[in-house]
PDB file of C-alpha atoms in Angstrom:
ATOM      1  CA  UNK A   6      14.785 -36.269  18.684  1.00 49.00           C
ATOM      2  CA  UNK A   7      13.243 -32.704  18.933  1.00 44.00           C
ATOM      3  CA  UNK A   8      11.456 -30.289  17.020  1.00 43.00           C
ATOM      4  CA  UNK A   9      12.437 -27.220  15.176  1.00 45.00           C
ATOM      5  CA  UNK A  10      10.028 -24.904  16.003  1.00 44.00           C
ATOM      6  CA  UNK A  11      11.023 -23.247  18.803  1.00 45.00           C
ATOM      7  CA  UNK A  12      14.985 -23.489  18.025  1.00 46.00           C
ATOM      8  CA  UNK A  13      13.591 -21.516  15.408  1.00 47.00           C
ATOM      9  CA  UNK A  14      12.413 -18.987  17.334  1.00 45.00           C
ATOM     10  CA  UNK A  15      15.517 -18.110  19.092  1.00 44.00           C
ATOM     11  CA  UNK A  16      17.502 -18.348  16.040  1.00 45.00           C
ATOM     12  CA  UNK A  17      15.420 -16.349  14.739  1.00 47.00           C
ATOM     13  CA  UNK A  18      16.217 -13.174  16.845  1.00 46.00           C
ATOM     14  CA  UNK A  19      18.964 -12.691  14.378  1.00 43.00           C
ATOM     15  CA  UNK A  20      17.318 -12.016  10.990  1.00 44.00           C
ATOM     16  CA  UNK A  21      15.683  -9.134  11.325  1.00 41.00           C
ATOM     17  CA  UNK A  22      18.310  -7.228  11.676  1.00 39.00           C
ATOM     18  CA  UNK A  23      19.410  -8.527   8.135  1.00 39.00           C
ATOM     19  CA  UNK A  24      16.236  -7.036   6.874  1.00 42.00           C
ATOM     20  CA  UNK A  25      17.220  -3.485   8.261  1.00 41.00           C
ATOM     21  CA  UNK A  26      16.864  -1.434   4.935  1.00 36.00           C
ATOM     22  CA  UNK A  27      19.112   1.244   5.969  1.00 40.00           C
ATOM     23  CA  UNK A  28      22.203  -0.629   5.492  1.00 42.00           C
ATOM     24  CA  UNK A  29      23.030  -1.249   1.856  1.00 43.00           C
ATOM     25  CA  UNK A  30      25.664  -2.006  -0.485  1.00 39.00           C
ATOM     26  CA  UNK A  31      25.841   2.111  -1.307  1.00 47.00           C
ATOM     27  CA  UNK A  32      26.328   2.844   2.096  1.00 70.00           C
ATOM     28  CA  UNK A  33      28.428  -0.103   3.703  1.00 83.00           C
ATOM     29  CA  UNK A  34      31.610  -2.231   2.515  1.00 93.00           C
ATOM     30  CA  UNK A  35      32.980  -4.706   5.023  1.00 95.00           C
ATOM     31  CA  UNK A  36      36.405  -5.612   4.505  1.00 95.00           C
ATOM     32  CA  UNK A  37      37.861  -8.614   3.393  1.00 94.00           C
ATOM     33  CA  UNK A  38      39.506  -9.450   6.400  1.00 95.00           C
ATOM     34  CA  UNK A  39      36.447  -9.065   9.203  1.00 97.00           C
ATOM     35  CA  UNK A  40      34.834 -11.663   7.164  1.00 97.00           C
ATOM     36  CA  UNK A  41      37.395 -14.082   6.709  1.00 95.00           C
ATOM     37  CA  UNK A  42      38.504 -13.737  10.239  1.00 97.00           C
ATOM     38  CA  UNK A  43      35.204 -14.105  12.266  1.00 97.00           C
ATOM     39  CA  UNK A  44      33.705 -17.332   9.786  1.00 98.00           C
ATOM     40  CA  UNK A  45      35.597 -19.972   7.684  1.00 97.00           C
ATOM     41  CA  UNK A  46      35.867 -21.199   3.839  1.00 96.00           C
ATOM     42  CA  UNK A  47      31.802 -22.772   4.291  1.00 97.00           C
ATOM     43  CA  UNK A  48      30.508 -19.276   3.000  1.00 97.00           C
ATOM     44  CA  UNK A  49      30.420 -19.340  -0.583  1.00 96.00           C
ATOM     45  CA  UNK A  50      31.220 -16.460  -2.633  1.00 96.00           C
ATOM     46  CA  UNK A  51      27.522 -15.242  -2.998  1.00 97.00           C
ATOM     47  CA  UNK A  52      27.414 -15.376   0.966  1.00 96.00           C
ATOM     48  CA  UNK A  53      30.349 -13.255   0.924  1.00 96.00           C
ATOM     49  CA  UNK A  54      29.670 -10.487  -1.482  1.00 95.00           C
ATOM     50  CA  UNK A  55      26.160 -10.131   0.139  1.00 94.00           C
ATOM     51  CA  UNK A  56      28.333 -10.214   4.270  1.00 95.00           C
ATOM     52  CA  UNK A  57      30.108  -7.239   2.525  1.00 96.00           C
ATOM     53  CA  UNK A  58      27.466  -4.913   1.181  1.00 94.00           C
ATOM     54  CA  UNK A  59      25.978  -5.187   4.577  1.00 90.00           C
ATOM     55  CA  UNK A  60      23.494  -7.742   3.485  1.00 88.00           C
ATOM     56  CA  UNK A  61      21.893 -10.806   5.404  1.00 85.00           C
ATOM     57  CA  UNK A  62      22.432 -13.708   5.002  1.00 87.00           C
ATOM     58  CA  UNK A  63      20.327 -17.331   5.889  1.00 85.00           C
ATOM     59  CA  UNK A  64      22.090 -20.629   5.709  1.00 88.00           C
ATOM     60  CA  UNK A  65      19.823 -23.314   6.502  1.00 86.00           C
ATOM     61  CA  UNK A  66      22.417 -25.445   6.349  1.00 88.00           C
ATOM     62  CA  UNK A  67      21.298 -29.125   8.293  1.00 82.00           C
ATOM     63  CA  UNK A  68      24.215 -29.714   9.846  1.00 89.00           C
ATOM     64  CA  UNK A  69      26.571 -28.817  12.488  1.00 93.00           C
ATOM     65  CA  UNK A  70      29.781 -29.540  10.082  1.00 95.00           C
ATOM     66  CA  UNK A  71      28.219 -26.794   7.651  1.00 96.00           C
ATOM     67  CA  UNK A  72      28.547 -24.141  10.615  1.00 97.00           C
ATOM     68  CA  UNK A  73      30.657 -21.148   9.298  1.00 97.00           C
ATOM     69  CA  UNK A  74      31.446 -19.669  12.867  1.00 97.00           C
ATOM     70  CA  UNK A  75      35.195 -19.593  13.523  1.00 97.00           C
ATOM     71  CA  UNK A  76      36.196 -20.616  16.982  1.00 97.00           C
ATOM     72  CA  UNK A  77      37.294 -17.053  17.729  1.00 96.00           C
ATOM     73  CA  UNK A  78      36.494 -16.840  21.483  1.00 97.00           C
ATOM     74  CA  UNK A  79      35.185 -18.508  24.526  1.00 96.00           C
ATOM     75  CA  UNK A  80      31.116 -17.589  23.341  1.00 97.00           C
ATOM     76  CA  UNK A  81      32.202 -19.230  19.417  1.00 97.00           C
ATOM     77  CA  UNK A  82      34.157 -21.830  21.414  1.00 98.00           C
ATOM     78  CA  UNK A  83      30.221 -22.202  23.827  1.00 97.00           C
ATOM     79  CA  UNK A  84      28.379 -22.074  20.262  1.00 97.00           C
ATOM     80  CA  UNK A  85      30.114 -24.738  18.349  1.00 97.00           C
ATOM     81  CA  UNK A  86      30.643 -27.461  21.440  1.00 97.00           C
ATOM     82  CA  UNK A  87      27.185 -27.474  21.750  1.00 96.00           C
ATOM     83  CA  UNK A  88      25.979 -28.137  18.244  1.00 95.00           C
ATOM     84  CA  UNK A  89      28.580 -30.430  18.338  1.00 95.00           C
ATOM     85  CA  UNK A  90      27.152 -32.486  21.103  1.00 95.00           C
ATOM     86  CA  UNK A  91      23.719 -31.982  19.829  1.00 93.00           C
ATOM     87  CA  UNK A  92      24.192 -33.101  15.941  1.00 92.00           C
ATOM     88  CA  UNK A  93      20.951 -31.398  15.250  1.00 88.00           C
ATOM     89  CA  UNK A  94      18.941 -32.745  11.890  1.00 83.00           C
ATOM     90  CA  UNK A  95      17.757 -28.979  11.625  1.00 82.00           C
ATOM     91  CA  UNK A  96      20.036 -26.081  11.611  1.00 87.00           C
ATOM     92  CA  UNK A  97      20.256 -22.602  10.482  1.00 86.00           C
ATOM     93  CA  UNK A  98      22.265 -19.624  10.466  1.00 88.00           C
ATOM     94  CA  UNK A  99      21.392 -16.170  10.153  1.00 86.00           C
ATOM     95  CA  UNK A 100      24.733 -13.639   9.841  1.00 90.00           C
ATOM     96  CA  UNK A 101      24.359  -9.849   9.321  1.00 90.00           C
ATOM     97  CA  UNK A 102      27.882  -7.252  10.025  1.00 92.00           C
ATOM     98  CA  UNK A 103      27.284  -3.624  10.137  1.00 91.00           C
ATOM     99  CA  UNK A 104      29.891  -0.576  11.654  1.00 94.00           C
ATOM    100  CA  UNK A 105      29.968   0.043  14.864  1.00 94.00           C
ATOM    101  CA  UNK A 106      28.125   3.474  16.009  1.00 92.00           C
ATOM    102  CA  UNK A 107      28.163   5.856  18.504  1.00 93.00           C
ATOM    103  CA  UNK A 108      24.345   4.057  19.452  1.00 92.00           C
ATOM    104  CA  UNK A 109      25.839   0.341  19.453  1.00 92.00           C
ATOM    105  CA  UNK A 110      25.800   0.088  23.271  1.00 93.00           C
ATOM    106  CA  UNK A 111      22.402   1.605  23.376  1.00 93.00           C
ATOM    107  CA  UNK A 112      21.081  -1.248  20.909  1.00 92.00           C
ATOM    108  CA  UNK A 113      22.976  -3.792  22.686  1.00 94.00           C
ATOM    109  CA  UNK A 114      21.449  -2.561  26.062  1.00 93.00           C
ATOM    110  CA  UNK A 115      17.572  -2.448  24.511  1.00 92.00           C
ATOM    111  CA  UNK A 116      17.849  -5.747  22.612  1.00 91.00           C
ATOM    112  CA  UNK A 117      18.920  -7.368  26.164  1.00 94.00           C
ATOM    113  CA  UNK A 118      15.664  -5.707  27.687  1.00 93.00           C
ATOM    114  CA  UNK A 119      13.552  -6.924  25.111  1.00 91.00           C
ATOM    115  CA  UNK A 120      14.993 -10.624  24.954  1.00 92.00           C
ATOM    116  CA  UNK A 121      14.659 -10.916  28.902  1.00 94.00           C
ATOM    117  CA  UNK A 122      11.418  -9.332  28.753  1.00 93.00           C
ATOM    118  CA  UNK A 123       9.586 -12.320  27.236  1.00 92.00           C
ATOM    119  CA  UNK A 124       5.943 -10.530  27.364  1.00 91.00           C
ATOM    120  CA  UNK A 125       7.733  -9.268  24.075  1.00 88.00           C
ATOM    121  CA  UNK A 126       7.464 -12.767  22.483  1.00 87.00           C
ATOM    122  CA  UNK A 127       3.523 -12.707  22.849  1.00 88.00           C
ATOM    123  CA  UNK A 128       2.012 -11.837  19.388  1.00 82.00           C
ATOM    124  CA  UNK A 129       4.854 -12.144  17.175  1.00 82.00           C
ATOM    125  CA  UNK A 130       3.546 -12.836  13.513  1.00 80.00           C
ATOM    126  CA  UNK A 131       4.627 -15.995  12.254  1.00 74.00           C
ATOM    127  CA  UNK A 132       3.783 -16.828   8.138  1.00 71.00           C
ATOM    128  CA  UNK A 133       2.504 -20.693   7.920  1.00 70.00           C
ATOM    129  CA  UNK A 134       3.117 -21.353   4.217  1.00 66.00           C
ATOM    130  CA  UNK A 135       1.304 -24.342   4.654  1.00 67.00           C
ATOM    131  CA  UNK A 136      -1.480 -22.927   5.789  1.00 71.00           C
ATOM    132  CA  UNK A 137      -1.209 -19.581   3.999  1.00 74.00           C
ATOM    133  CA  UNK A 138      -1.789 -17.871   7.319  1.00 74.00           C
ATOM    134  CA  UNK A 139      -0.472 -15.607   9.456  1.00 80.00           C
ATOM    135  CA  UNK A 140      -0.498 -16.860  12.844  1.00 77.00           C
ATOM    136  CA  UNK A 141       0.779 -16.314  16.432  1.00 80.00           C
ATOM    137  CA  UNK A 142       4.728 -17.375  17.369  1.00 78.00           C
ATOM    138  CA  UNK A 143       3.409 -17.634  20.728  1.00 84.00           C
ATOM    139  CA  UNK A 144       0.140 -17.193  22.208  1.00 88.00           C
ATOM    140  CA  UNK A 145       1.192 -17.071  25.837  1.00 92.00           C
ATOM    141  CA  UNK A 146       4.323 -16.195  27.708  1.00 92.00           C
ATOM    142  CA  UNK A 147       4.460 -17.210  32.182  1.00 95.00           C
ATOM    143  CA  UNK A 148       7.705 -16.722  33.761  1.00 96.00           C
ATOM    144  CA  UNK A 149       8.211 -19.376  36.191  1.00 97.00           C
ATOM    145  CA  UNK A 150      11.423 -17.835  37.382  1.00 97.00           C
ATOM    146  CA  UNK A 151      13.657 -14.751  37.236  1.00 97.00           C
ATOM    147  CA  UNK A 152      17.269 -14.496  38.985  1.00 96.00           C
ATOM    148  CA  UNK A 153      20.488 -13.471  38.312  1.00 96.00           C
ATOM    149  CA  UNK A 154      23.655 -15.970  38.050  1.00 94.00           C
ATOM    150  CA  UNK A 155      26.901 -14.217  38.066  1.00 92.00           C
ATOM    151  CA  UNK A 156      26.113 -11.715  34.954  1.00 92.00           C
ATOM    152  CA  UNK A 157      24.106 -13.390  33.502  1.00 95.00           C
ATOM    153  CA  UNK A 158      20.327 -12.995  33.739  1.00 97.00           C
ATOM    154  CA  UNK A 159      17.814 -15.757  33.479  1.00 97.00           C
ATOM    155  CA  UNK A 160      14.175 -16.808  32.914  1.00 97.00           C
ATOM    156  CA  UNK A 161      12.551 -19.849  33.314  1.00 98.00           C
ATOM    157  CA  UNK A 162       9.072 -19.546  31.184  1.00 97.00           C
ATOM    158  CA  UNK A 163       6.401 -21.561  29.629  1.00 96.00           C
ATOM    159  CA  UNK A 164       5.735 -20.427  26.336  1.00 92.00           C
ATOM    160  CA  UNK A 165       2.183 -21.558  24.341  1.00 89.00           C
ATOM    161  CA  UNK A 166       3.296 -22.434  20.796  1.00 82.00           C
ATOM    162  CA  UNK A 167       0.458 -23.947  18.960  1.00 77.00           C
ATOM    163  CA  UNK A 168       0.321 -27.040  18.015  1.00 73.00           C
ATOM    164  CA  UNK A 169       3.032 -27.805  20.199  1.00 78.00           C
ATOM    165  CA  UNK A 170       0.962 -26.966  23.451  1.00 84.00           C
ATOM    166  CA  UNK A 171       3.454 -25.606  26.516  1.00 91.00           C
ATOM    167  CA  UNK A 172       6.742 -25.679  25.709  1.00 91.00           C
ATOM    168  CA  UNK A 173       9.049 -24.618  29.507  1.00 96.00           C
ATOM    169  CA  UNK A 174      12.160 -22.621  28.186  1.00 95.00           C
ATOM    170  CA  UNK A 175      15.169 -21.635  30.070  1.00 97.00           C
ATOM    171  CA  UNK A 176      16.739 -18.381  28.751  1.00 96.00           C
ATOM    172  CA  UNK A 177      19.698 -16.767  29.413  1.00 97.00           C
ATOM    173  CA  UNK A 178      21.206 -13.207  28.479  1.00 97.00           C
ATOM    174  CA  UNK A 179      24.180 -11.401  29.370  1.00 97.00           C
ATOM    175  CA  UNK A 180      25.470  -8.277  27.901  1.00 96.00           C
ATOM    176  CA  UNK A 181      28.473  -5.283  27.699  1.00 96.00           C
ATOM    177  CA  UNK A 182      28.534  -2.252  25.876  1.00 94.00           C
ATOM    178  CA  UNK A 183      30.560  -4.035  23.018  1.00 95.00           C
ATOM    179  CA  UNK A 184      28.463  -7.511  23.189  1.00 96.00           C
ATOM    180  CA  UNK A 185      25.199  -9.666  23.680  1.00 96.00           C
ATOM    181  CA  UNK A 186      25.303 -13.209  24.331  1.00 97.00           C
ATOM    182  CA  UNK A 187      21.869 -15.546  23.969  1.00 95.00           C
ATOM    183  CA  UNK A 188      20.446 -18.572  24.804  1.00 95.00           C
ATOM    184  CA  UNK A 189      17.594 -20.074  24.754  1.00 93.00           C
ATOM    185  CA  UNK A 190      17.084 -24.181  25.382  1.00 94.00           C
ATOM    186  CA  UNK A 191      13.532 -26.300  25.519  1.00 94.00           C
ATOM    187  CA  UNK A 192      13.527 -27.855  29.091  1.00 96.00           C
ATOM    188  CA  UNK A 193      10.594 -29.872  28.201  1.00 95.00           C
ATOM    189  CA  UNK A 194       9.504 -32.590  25.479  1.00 91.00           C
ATOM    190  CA  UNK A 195       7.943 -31.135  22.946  1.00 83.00           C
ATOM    191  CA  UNK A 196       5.057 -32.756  21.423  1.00 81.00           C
ATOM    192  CA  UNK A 197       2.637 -33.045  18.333  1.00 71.00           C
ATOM    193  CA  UNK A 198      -0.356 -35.159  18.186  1.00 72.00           C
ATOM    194  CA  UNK A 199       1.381 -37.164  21.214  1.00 77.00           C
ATOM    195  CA  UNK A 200       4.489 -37.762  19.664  1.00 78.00           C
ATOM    196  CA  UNK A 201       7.518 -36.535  21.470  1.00 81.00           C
ATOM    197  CA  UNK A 202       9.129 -34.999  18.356  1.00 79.00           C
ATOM    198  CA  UNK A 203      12.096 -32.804  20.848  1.00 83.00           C
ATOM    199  CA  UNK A 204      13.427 -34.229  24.127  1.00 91.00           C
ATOM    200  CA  UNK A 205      14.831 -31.616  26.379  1.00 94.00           C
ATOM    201  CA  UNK A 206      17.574 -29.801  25.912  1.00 93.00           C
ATOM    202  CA  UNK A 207      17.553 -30.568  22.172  1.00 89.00           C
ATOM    203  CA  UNK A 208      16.320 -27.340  20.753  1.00 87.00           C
ATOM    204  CA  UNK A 209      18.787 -24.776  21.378  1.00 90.00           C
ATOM    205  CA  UNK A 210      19.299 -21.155  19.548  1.00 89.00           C
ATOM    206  CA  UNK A 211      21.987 -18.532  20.162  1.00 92.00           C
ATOM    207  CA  UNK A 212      22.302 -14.965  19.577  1.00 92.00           C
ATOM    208  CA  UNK A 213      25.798 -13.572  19.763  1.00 94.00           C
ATOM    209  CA  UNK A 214      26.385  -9.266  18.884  1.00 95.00           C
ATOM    210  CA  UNK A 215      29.770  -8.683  19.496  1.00 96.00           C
ATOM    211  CA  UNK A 216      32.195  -5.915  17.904  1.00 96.00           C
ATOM    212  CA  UNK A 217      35.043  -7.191  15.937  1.00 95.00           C
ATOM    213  CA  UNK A 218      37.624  -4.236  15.228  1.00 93.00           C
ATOM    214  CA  UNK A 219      34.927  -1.135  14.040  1.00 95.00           C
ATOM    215  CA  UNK A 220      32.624  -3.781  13.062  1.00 96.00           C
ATOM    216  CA  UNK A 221      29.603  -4.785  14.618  1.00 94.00           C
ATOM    217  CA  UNK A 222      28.721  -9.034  13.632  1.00 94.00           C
ATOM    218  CA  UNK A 223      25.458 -10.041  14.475  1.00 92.00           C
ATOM    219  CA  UNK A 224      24.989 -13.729  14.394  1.00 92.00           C
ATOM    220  CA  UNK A 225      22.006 -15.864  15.184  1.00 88.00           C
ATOM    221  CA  UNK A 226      22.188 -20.031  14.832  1.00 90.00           C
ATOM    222  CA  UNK A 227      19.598 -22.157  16.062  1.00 86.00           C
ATOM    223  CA  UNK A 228      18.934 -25.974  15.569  1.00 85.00           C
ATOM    224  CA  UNK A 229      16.745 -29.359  17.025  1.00 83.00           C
ATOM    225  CA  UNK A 230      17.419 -32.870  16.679  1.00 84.00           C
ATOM    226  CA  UNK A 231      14.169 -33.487  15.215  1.00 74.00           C
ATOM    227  CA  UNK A 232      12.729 -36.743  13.812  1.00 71.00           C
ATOM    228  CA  UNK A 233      14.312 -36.653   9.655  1.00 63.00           C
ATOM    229  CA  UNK A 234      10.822 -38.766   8.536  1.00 59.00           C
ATOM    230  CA  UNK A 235      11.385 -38.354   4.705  1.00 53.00           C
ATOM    231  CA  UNK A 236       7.329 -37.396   4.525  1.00 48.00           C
ATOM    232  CA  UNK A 237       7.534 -34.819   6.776  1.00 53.00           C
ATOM    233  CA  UNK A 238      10.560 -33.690   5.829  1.00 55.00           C
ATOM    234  CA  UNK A 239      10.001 -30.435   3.827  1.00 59.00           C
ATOM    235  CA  UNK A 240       6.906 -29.376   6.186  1.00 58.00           C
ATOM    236  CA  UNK A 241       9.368 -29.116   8.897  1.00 57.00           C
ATOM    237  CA  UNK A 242      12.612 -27.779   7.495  1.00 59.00           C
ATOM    238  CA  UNK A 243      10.038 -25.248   5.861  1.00 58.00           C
ATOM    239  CA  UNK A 244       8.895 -24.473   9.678  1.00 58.00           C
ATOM    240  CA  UNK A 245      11.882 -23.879  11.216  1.00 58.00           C
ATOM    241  CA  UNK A 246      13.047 -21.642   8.702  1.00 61.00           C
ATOM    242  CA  UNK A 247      10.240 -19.645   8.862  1.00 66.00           C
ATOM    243  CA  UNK A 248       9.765 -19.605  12.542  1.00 69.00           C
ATOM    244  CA  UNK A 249      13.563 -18.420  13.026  1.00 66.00           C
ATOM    245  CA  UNK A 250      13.110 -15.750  10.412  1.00 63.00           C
ATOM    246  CA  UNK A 251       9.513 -14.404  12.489  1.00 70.00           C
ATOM    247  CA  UNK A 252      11.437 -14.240  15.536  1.00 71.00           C
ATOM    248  CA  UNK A 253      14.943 -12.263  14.805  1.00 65.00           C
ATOM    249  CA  UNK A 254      13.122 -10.302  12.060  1.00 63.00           C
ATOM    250  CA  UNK A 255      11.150  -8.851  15.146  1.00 69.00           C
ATOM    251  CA  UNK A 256      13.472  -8.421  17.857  1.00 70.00           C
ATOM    252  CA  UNK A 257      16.595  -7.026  15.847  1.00 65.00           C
ATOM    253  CA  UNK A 258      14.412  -4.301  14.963  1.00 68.00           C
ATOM    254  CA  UNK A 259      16.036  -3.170  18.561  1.00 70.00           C
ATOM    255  CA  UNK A 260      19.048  -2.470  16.655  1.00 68.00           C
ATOM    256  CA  UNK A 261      17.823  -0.219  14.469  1.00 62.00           C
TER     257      UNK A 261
END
C-alpha cells in the first residue's frame, strides 16, 4: 500500500519541461523513427502527433502494463523492473523530446545541481483542486545524509509534506554530458490520519534525460501502491497528478 503524493513529486520533475513554450510545432518536428524507437505501440496517435511537434505529453495511465518506455538500455531496463515489482495502483508518465543543443550538457549539469540540492524543493507551489488552494509541495527539506557511491550522488532527507507529516526520502542522481538519471524512493510509511496509506519503498519516481541520435527525450514516470478505496479514489488519482505536474513543471525549468 502507499500513497501517491510524493511519487508524484518526483515524477513530477519531468513536466515542466513539457510546458517550455519555446518549443512548438512551428519550430520542432521529431521524426518518426526517435519516437517509435525509444517507446512502444501504448502511445496513441494523439500522443504521437503532440511527441512530434515537440509537445508534452501526461499519461496517467494506472498501471505498469500501460508503460510506453521501450527497454532500450540498462536505465529503461532499471525503470521498468521496478514498476514491475512494485505493480503500483497509481502511475503516471510525463514524456517531452526536444533537439539536442550546443547548451544540453549545461542543462543536464544545472538540473543535477538543482535535484541534489533539495533546499530547491522548499516552496514549490502545488494547486489543491480540492481545496481550491495553492499550497506548499513541501514545507521543510533536512538532509540526513550526503555521500557519493560510485557516480552516483545521494541524499538521505526528511521532507515535510502536509498532511502526510515527515516523509524520509532517499535520492539518487547521476549524470554525463549526454544524460541524467533520477531517483527518488519513500524510506518511510507514509501516513494520513494514522493510516499507513505507503509502506516503504513503495513510492518511487524516475527522471531519465538522455540523447537519442540529435534528440534530446526527457522522460519522467512516477507511481505508489496506494490503497484503490473506490471513495477515495478520484481525490487521490486527482493528487498525484497534480503533485507530479507541481514538481517537474518547476525543476525542468533548468532546461530551459
Amino acid at each position: 500500500m502507499k500513497s501517491n503524493k510524493k511519487i508524484i513529486l518526483v515524477f513530477l520533475c519531468v513536466i515542466y519541461i513539457f510546458q517550455l513554450s519555446f518549443l512548438t510545432a512551428e519550430t520542432i518536428s521529431v521524426p518518426e523513427y526517435v519516437i517509435k524507437g525509444a517507446f512502444n505501440d501504448k502511445l496513441s496517435k494523439e500522443e504521437i502527433t503532440k511527441l512530434s511537434q515537440g509537445e508534452i505529453i501526461v499519461r496517467n495511465i494506472g498501471s505498469q502494463r500501460k508503460i510506453c518506455l521501450n527497454d532500450i538500455n540498462d536505465r529503461t531496463a532499471e525503470i521498468l523492473a521496478d514498476f514491475k515489482q512494485l505493480k503500483p495502483s497509481y502511475l503516471a508518465e510525463t514524456i517531452q523530446i526536444r533537439p539536442v543543443t550546443s547548451n544540453t550538457s549545461d542543462e543536464i549539469k544545472k538540473l543535477h545541481e538543482v535535484l541534489i540540492d533539495v533546499s530547491n524543493y522548499v516552496g514549490i507551489p502545488y494547486y489543491s483542486v480540492r481545496n481550491e488552494k495553492w499550497f506548499d509541495l513541501y514545507s521543510s527539506a533536512e538532509i540526513k545524509n550526503h555521500y557519493f557511491s560510485g557516480q552516483k550522488e545521494c541524499v538521505n532527507v526528511d521532507f515535510q509534506m502536509n498532511p502526510f507529516g515527515i516523509i524520509n526520502t532517499d535520492i539518487t542522481t547521476e549524470s554525463t554530458s549526454t544524460s541524467l538519471f533520477y531517483k527518488s524512493a519513500n524510506t518511510s510509511k507514509i501516513k494520513y490520519d494514522g493510516f499507513t496509506c505507503v509502506d516503504p519503498g513503495e513510492l518511487i519516481s524516475y527522471i531519465y534525460v538522455f540523447n537519442y541520435g540529435s534528440w534530446q527525450i526527457i522522460y519522467g514516470i512516477g507511481g505508489a501502491d496506494a490503497p484503490s478505496i473506490f471513495f477515495m479514489q478520484s481525490r487521490l488519482e486527482a493528487a498525484f497528478v497534480n503533485r507530479i505536474t507541481s514538481f517537474c513543471t518547476f525543476m525542468c525549468q533548468y532546461l530551459e
